[in-house]
Amino acid sequence: MALDPQSVLAKLNASAPEQITALRYLKNEVIGHIQKKEDWVRHGVLRPIVRVITPNTSKANEDTRPPFLTLTTFTDEDSAKLQALQLLASFANAGPAFLSPLHAVDALPAVLDSSCLQNGHPRIVLAALRVVRDIAAAAAYAPSTSPITTKTLAETLFAEGPLDSLLHILSQKTPSFDGEAQISIVTYLIKDLCRDERHQLALLNKGILDALATKLASFAVAQGQVLPGAEIIARLEGIEDFIPAPATPASSLDGVLGAIASIIGDSRFRACKLLYSPSILAIFPVANIDPSKSPMLPLGPMELPGVQRPPTKHLDFEPMDLLLPQALPEVPSHTAIPSSGTLREDSGHGGQSTSRFQSTTTSRSPSEDASASKNDAEGEKAESPLVPWLINLIRSRSGSEMLMATSILTSLFKAGFSYATREPSLGLLVVPVLLGMLDEFDAKIKNIDYNSCSRDTASLLNIVEETPAILARLITDSEPLQKAAFECNAVKTVCKLLKESYDAPPPLAKSWSWASSNKSSDSMGEVSPDCRLGEEGQHRFLVHRVKLRENALKAIGALATFRDEYRKAIVEQEVVHHIVDSLTPTPDNPVSVVLAACYAVRILSRSVNILRTALVDHEVSTPLMQLLRHHDVEVRVAAAALACNLVTDFSPMRESLVEAGILEALCEHAHSHNATLRLNSLWALKHLVHASSIDLKKRCVEELESGWLVRLICDDTEDEALYSAKTRSDREAAQSTLNGMDEDIDMGLTDDQSRAWLSTSFYKSPSNLAHTDIRILQEAEKQLETLRENDLNPVNKARKDDLLIQEQGLDFIRNLIGGALSGSSADSLNDTTEMIDFLFTTLGQDRLFEILASKLRTKVFHPFSRRGGTGSETRIAPPKPKIIVAVIYILVHIAASIPRHRQLVVSQTELLRQLQKLFNSQDKEVRVALCHLINNLTWQDNASDGPGCSQRAQELKNLGFLTKLESLKEGDDELDVRERAKSALWQMKPAY
């Protein structure tokens, strides 16, 4: 029976049976017919549909159903709500243009209400989640002007109320088809939307990461891959209740892995929280046990996986490694210090009912046994068995499951939670699989229909988009993994992807919309927002092309970090013009692409040959100047980092960039309130003044302002700003303090911001179990608190920023007084002398030496950052080696000038006394620099400098430098230090 729009609207505002009739009629009308959906939007049908699912407060408090029917009876109101949710999902599925009217009628708040997401009827919960899923899918292609984007949707979904509902869904104990479907949608929403650190922390603090870890553990249980003896150990430790039931066949491993990967990201703290989740500890215990002994004998106590430093303790029994190929080259020593990102390995036991492992031990060499005993004595830690389990998962799965497992493994690897021996094994077991899948899926997309809206098509495109980014994360800063990728033809593969992102698009269908057909702009202005469509979204092919371009650029940069050979191979693929084109912001090159292109060019510019040829030929300096003035601060940060390599003394672009105004731009950015932009700009200026003319150096100091340079080197700008905002009860008073420092700088944090890293509890479980008496969880909480402090405390980050900026500021001064670009050594010496006198005049001679002395003193930090502290304790830290080295080399350059300047240095008695104490430094570079300084201070220019040289040598001897040098010459472990000390002694002894 046909109904006119007015009748339908009337029924939607009537009783539940009438609503059901109207809703069913609408479903038959619009499902599969986008034009009819547009017509019904114009008639204003969305608002009454949303009203059907909006909870009525008075009725919600008066449930007339008998208690025994509450969860089983499907009333007319429930049926109407279900039909309305299904209709909203259909409208959302029609594309980005429908997001605007859905937003106008507040569809999302209604759907995310607990009356939908925590409804007693699983079908209603599932229908509500499908609405959110389809809105999220449309938002992925929405224009930036859309009221609903992935960012705004994430803000709404990851708020307090909806997070409670998501946790409720993930924590369901009774498996069902609808329940598994709900969990699948929730995990995909987290995977696609959780990118911001605030949201990642919110999900962790709510207990959602633990819930996902429990789901992940259930897959290991279902596969029989719980470690032998795990059930017994868990029972002894009091965590047996955390061993989950096996996952059902309907469970989505892909979604769980993706959600976990999105939450932990690149955070060591969140990665550790995954390893320390009770379910992971329960099924993958770390315990030294002997499977050859009777199972009736007591087992060793459970240990925590190593996270404070890379694990090195190999256990006698590591059954999870039996799942991996054994034909790997042996690494000589397990005790070698691992690189910045390495994988950990571990052993444990699981009950026979859930494990397929045999009671056999992995063979070990005598040297490994000795190493393990030594590690035990030193209290070192083992690796979590989750690491080899993930490697096995990567090799046994395909598609998105394999990719998401790789992403989690990468997070653990980069966090340093794996054995050093894992690094070469990843190059053999993971990198080839990842690149092989990329080649396979890239070939498949050649024949797909980009106008198709199927989920299979979207999944295929997502895999091709995401794989280069995950590969880039995995191999960055790892030369062995870059070598493995290069040998697997990664350069050819990722360069081909970049070229494809610039190919002409295939014929693309254009969606028809009534909003753009017969309606003038004047008439549209009179239509209610809920009755008109928004802008059409981007075509999925165009979005795919942008993501592919961005991630291919990331992979290109990651491949070329270390070796010129790899950079040359990239240039030979003829992609440099595409890389440089990606530096220009356009609709096809959004900020994310520009940032990736800056990174790729910066890595390529590490090659002097490429810098002087390919990058010059493609005029990379032109877009650089535009990016330094870009409105987005992240782009300016990336551009300043890129400038570091383009303004070096061997760069042919230096002169043209100076003429284009790069000096002024960098000096301006060195005053920025953004610490990273200040750092990168100062770094680039350091390179710009190296071996440059006297005029350029003086111009740079004047443009930067000498007072600001002193402030960058002396003041703990970030630390003081945080301290001011933290300790003053009046926020405005703190702000005025900062403004007094510099009116362009506002580094204070509100109280909420400064406390955002705090948390009251690390373990939140749906069963509300008390953890106070569980030893292993108590230990885990202590470790987690330490990592949280290191990773999230804004004070720590501020202090790190201060040190990095101070180091670059000191190096800037060092390069100012270093040899200038002159035709002879005499001219160079004259230029050095002139610049030293210029700095003495500009900064003040006594002030400069006091600045240098202050950098060598012990630093007393503000005490407010400790939790549970009395407020009166202080933190004391010695100067960092890099700061010390920077200070010493400034003195080395001053001492390389004329005798007058050498005499000035020797007259700084207090400064020299501090330097004399540093001969015992553990840092080799500090000891080498001190030897250089003594060499220069005892240098004799000519006969007239003889008495002065003798006086300087005697002063140094009186201060104890001679004894220290002799000690270095005889007993230092480093050959370079011994040789430098020998040279300094040879020059110093005859002088007195």
PDB file of N, CA and C in Angstrom, residues 841-890:
ATOM      1  N   THR A 841      81.634  40.681  22.348  1.00  0.00           N
ATOM      2  CA  THR A 841      81.008  42.006  22.379  1.00  0.00           C
ATOM      3  C   THR A 841      79.488  41.894  22.451  1.00  0.00           C
ATOM      4  N   THR A 842      78.935  40.971  21.660  1.00  0.00           N
ATOM      5  CA  THR A 842      77.476  40.847  21.566  1.00  0.00           C
ATOM      6  C   THR A 842      76.871  40.198  22.804  1.00  0.00           C
ATOM      7  N   LEU A 843      77.476  39.097  23.245  1.00  0.00           N
ATOM      8  CA  LEU A 843      76.931  38.365  24.388  1.00  0.00           C
ATOM      9  C   LEU A 843      77.537  38.813  25.711  1.00  0.00           C
ATOM     10  N   GLY A 844      78.744  39.341  25.656  1.00  0.00           N
ATOM     11  CA  GLY A 844      79.473  39.673  26.876  1.00  0.00           C
ATOM     12  C   GLY A 844      80.462  38.567  27.188  1.00  0.00           C
ATOM     13  N   GLN A 845      81.736  38.941  27.334  1.00  0.00           N
ATOM     14  CA  GLN A 845      82.785  37.935  27.542  1.00  0.00           C
ATOM     15  C   GLN A 845      82.547  37.130  28.814  1.00  0.00           C
ATOM     16  N   ASP A 846      82.354  37.823  29.935  1.00  0.00           N
ATOM     17  CA  ASP A 846      82.140  37.119  31.206  1.00  0.00           C
ATOM     18  C   ASP A 846      80.841  36.322  31.173  1.00  0.00           C
ATOM     19  N   ARG A 847      79.843  36.898  30.501  1.00  0.00           N
ATOM     20  CA  ARG A 847      78.547  36.218  30.438  1.00  0.00           C
ATOM     21  C   ARG A 847      78.658  34.910  29.660  1.00  0.00           C
ATOM     22  N   LEU A 848      79.412  34.925  28.572  1.00  0.00           N
ATOM     23  CA  LEU A 848      79.554  33.716  27.767  1.00  0.00           C
ATOM     24  C   LEU A 848      80.228  32.609  28.565  1.00  0.00           C
ATOM     25  N   PHE A 849      81.305  32.948  29.267  1.00  0.00           N
ATOM     26  CA  PHE A 849      81.994  31.915  30.045  1.00  0.00           C
ATOM     27  C   PHE A 849      81.124  31.420  31.204  1.00  0.00           C
ATOM     28  N   GLU A 850      80.316  32.301  31.766  1.00  0.00           N
ATOM     29  CA  GLU A 850      79.417  31.871  32.839  1.00  0.00           C
ATOM     30  C   GLU A 850      78.338  30.932  32.298  1.00  0.00           C
ATOM     31  N   ILE A 851      77.866  31.225  31.090  1.00  0.00           N
ATOM     32  CA  ILE A 851      76.889  30.331  30.457  1.00  0.00           C
ATOM     33  C   ILE A 851      77.487  28.943  30.278  1.00  0.00           C
ATOM     34  N   LEU A 852      78.711  28.900  29.777  1.00  0.00           N
ATOM     35  CA  LEU A 852      79.359  27.608  29.549  1.00  0.00           C
ATOM     36  C   LEU A 852      79.578  26.872  30.866  1.00  0.00           C
ATOM     37  N   ALA A 853      79.964  27.597  31.898  1.00  0.00           N
ATOM     38  CA  ALA A 853      80.174  26.958  33.201  1.00  0.00           C
ATOM     39  C   ALA A 853      78.867  26.417  33.764  1.00  0.00           C
ATOM     40  N   SER A 854      77.784  27.163  33.555  1.00  0.00           N
ATOM     41  CA  SER A 854      76.485  26.727  34.093  1.00  0.00           C
ATOM     42  C   SER A 854      76.018  25.428  33.462  1.00  0.00           C
ATOM     43  N   LYS A 855      76.414  25.196  32.212  1.00  0.00           N
ATOM     44  CA  LYS A 855      76.004  23.971  31.526  1.00  0.00           C
ATOM     45  C   LYS A 855      76.719  22.737  32.073  1.00  0.00           C
ATOM     46  N   LEU A 856      77.806  22.966  32.832  1.00  0.00           N
ATOM     47  CA  LEU A 856      78.567  21.846  33.397  1.00  0.00           C
ATOM     48  C   LEU A 856      78.168  21.542  34.831  1.00  0.00           C
ATOM     49  N   ARG A 857      77.284  22.358  35.396  1.00  0.00           N
ATOM     50  CA  ARG A 857      76.884  22.155  36.785  1.00  0.00           C
ATOM     51  C   ARG A 857      75.715  21.179  36.877  1.00  0.00           C
ATOM     52  N   THR A 858      75.584  20.593  38.047  1.00  0.00           N
ATOM     53  CA  THR A 858      74.466  19.686  38.305  1.00  0.00           C
ATOM     54  C   THR A 858      73.166  20.477  38.329  1.00  0.00           C
ATOM     55  N   LYS A 859      72.136  19.898  37.731  1.00  0.00           N
ATOM     56  CA  LYS A 859      70.842  20.565  37.621  1.00  0.00           C
ATOM     57  C   LYS A 859      69.908  20.085  38.723  1.00  0.00           C
ATOM     58  N   VAL A 860      69.235  21.025  39.392  1.00  0.00           N
ATOM     59  CA  VAL A 860      68.221  20.697  40.392  1.00  0.00           C
ATOM     60  C   VAL A 860      66.856  20.952  39.775  1.00  0.00           C
ATOM     61  N   PHE A 861      66.059  19.888  39.669  1.00  0.00           N
ATOM     62  CA  PHE A 861      64.751  20.003  39.030  1.00  0.00           C
ATOM     63  C   PHE A 861      63.681  20.360  40.044  1.00  0.00           C
ATOM     64  N   HIS A 862      62.584  20.923  39.540  1.00  0.00           N
ATOM     65  CA  HIS A 862      61.420  21.178  40.381  1.00  0.00           C
ATOM     66  C   HIS A 862      60.801  19.858  40.811  1.00  0.00           C
ATOM     67  N   PRO A 863      60.296  19.772  42.030  1.00  0.00           N
ATOM     68  CA  PRO A 863      59.877  18.482  42.569  1.00  0.00           C
ATOM     69  C   PRO A 863      58.430  18.121  42.328  1.00  0.00           C
ATOM     70  N   PHE A 864      57.646  18.939  41.634  1.00  0.00           N
ATOM     71  CA  PHE A 864      56.198  18.729  41.661  1.00  0.00           C
ATOM     72  C   PHE A 864      55.718  17.532  40.881  1.00  0.00           C
ATOM     73  N   SER A 865      56.559  16.906  40.063  1.00  0.00           N
ATOM     74  CA  SER A 865      56.061  15.887  39.149  1.00  0.00           C
ATOM     75  C   SER A 865      55.843  14.536  39.801  1.00  0.00           C
ATOM     76  N   ARG A 866      56.323  14.317  41.003  1.00  0.00           N
ATOM     77  CA  ARG A 866      56.191  12.996  41.598  1.00  0.00           C
ATOM     78  C   ARG A 866      54.829  12.828  42.237  1.00  0.00           C
ATOM     79  N   ARG A 867      54.280  11.649  42.040  1.00  0.00           N
ATOM     80  CA  ARG A 867      52.987  11.332  42.640  1.00  0.00           C
ATOM     81  C   ARG A 867      53.222  10.861  44.070  1.00  0.00           C
ATOM     82  N   GLY A 868      52.376  11.323  44.945  1.00  0.00           N
ATOM     83  CA  GLY A 868      52.479  10.885  46.326  1.00  0.00           C
ATOM     84  C   GLY A 868      53.649  11.476  47.065  1.00  0.00           C
ATOM     85  N   GLY A 869      54.320  12.465  46.484  1.00  0.00           N
ATOM     86  CA  GLY A 869      55.474  13.073  47.124  1.00  0.00           C
ATOM     87  C   GLY A 869      55.052  14.108  48.131  1.00  0.00           C
ATOM     88  N   THR A 870      56.001  14.564  48.932  1.00  0.00           N
ATOM     89  CA  THR A 870      55.698  15.547  49.958  1.00  0.00           C
ATOM     90  C   THR A 870      55.690  16.947  49.402  1.00  0.00           C
ATOM     91  N   GLY A 871      56.194  17.114  48.199  1.00  0.00           N
ATOM     92  CA  GLY A 871      56.265  18.434  47.604  1.00  0.00           C
ATOM     93  C   GLY A 871      57.551  19.151  47.922  1.00  0.00           C
ATOM     94  N   SER A 872      58.404  18.528  48.752  1.00  0.00           N
ATOM     95  CA  SER A 872      59.643  19.205  49.118  1.00  0.00           C
ATOM     96  C   SER A 872      60.881  18.530  48.548  1.00  0.00           C
ATOM     97  N   GLU A 873      60.750  17.273  48.054  1.00  0.00           N
ATOM     98  CA  GLU A 873      61.935  16.598  47.536  1.00  0.00           C
ATOM     99  C   GLU A 873      62.317  17.177  46.179  1.00  0.00           C
ATOM    100  N   THR A 874      63.573  17.052  45.829  1.00  0.00           N
ATOM    101  CA  THR A 874      64.058  17.564  44.553  1.00  0.00           C
ATOM    102  C   THR A 874      64.720  16.442  43.776  1.00  0.00           C
ATOM    103  N   ARG A 875      64.817  16.651  42.475  1.00  0.00           N
ATOM    104  CA  ARG A 875      65.510  15.707  41.600  1.00  0.00           C
ATOM    105  C   ARG A 875      66.794  16.361  41.113  1.00  0.00           C
ATOM    106  N   ILE A 876      67.878  15.659  41.275  1.00  0.00           N
ATOM    107  CA  ILE A 876      69.184  16.189  40.898  1.00  0.00           C
ATOM    108  C   ILE A 876      69.741  15.329  39.779  1.00  0.00           C
ATOM    109  N   ALA A 877      70.224  15.976  38.733  1.00  0.00           N
ATOM    110  CA  ALA A 877      70.771  15.234  37.595  1.00  0.00           C
ATOM    111  C   ALA A 877      72.045  15.906  37.120  1.00  0.00           C
ATOM    112  N   PRO A 878      73.062  15.115  36.821  1.00  0.00           N
ATOM    113  CA  PRO A 878      74.300  15.688  36.282  1.00  0.00           C
ATOM    114  C   PRO A 878      74.081  16.154  34.854  1.00  0.00           C
ATOM    115  N   PRO A 879      74.970  16.989  34.335  1.00  0.00           N
ATOM    116  CA  PRO A 879      74.821  17.447  32.943  1.00  0.00           C
ATOM    117  C   PRO A 879      74.935  16.282  31.974  1.00  0.00           C
ATOM    118  N   LYS A 880      74.197  16.360  30.883  1.00  0.00           N
ATOM    119  CA  LYS A 880      74.203  15.301  29.881  1.00  0.00           C
ATOM    120  C   LYS A 880      75.502  15.339  29.074  1.00  0.00           C
ATOM    121  N   PRO A 881      76.005  14.178  28.681  1.00  0.00           N
ATOM    122  CA  PRO A 881      77.272  14.146  27.927  1.00  0.00           C
ATOM    123  C   PRO A 881      77.259  14.999  26.667  1.00  0.00           C
ATOM    124  N   LYS A 882      76.140  15.020  25.939  1.00  0.00           N
ATOM    125  CA  LYS A 882      76.112  15.800  24.699  1.00  0.00           C
ATOM    126  C   LYS A 882      76.235  17.293  24.980  1.00  0.00           C
ATOM    127  N   ILE A 883      75.657  17.747  26.088  1.00  0.00           N
ATOM    128  CA  ILE A 883      75.798  19.152  26.473  1.00  0.00           C
ATOM    129  C   ILE A 883      77.252  19.442  26.845  1.00  0.00           C
ATOM    130  N   ILE A 884      77.855  18.530  27.592  1.00  0.00           N
ATOM    131  CA  ILE A 884      79.256  18.710  27.993  1.00  0.00           C
ATOM    132  C   ILE A 884      80.157  18.794  26.765  1.00  0.00           C
ATOM    133  N   VAL A 885      79.962  17.881  25.825  1.00  0.00           N
ATOM    134  CA  VAL A 885      80.782  17.870  24.608  1.00  0.00           C
ATOM    135  C   VAL A 885      80.621  19.179  23.846  1.00  0.00           C
ATOM    136  N   ALA A 886      79.371  19.658  23.740  1.00  0.00           N
ATOM    137  CA  ALA A 886      79.135  20.910  23.017  1.00  0.00           C
ATOM    138  C   ALA A 886      79.867  22.072  23.679  1.00  0.00           C
ATOM    139  N   VAL A 887      79.841  22.126  25.009  1.00  0.00           N
ATOM    140  CA  VAL A 887      80.543  23.188  25.739  1.00  0.00           C
ATOM    141  C   VAL A 887      82.048  23.099  25.502  1.00  0.00           C
ATOM    142  N   ILE A 888      82.595  21.902  25.611  1.00  0.00           N
ATOM    143  CA  ILE A 888      84.051  21.742  25.463  1.00  0.00           C
ATOM    144  C   ILE A 888      84.503  22.160  24.073  1.00  0.00           C
ATOM    145  N   TYR A 889      83.732  21.809  23.044  1.00  0.00           N
ATOM    146  CA  TYR A 889      84.176  22.145  21.690  1.00  0.00           C
ATOM    147  C   TYR A 889      84.067  23.641  21.400  1.00  0.00           C
ATOM    148  N   ILE A 890      83.191  24.345  22.092  1.00  0.00           N
ATOM    149  CA  ILE A 890      83.221  25.808  21.984  1.00  0.00           C
ATOM    150  C   ILE A 890      84.558  26.323  22.520  1.00  0.00           C
TER     151      ILE A 890
END
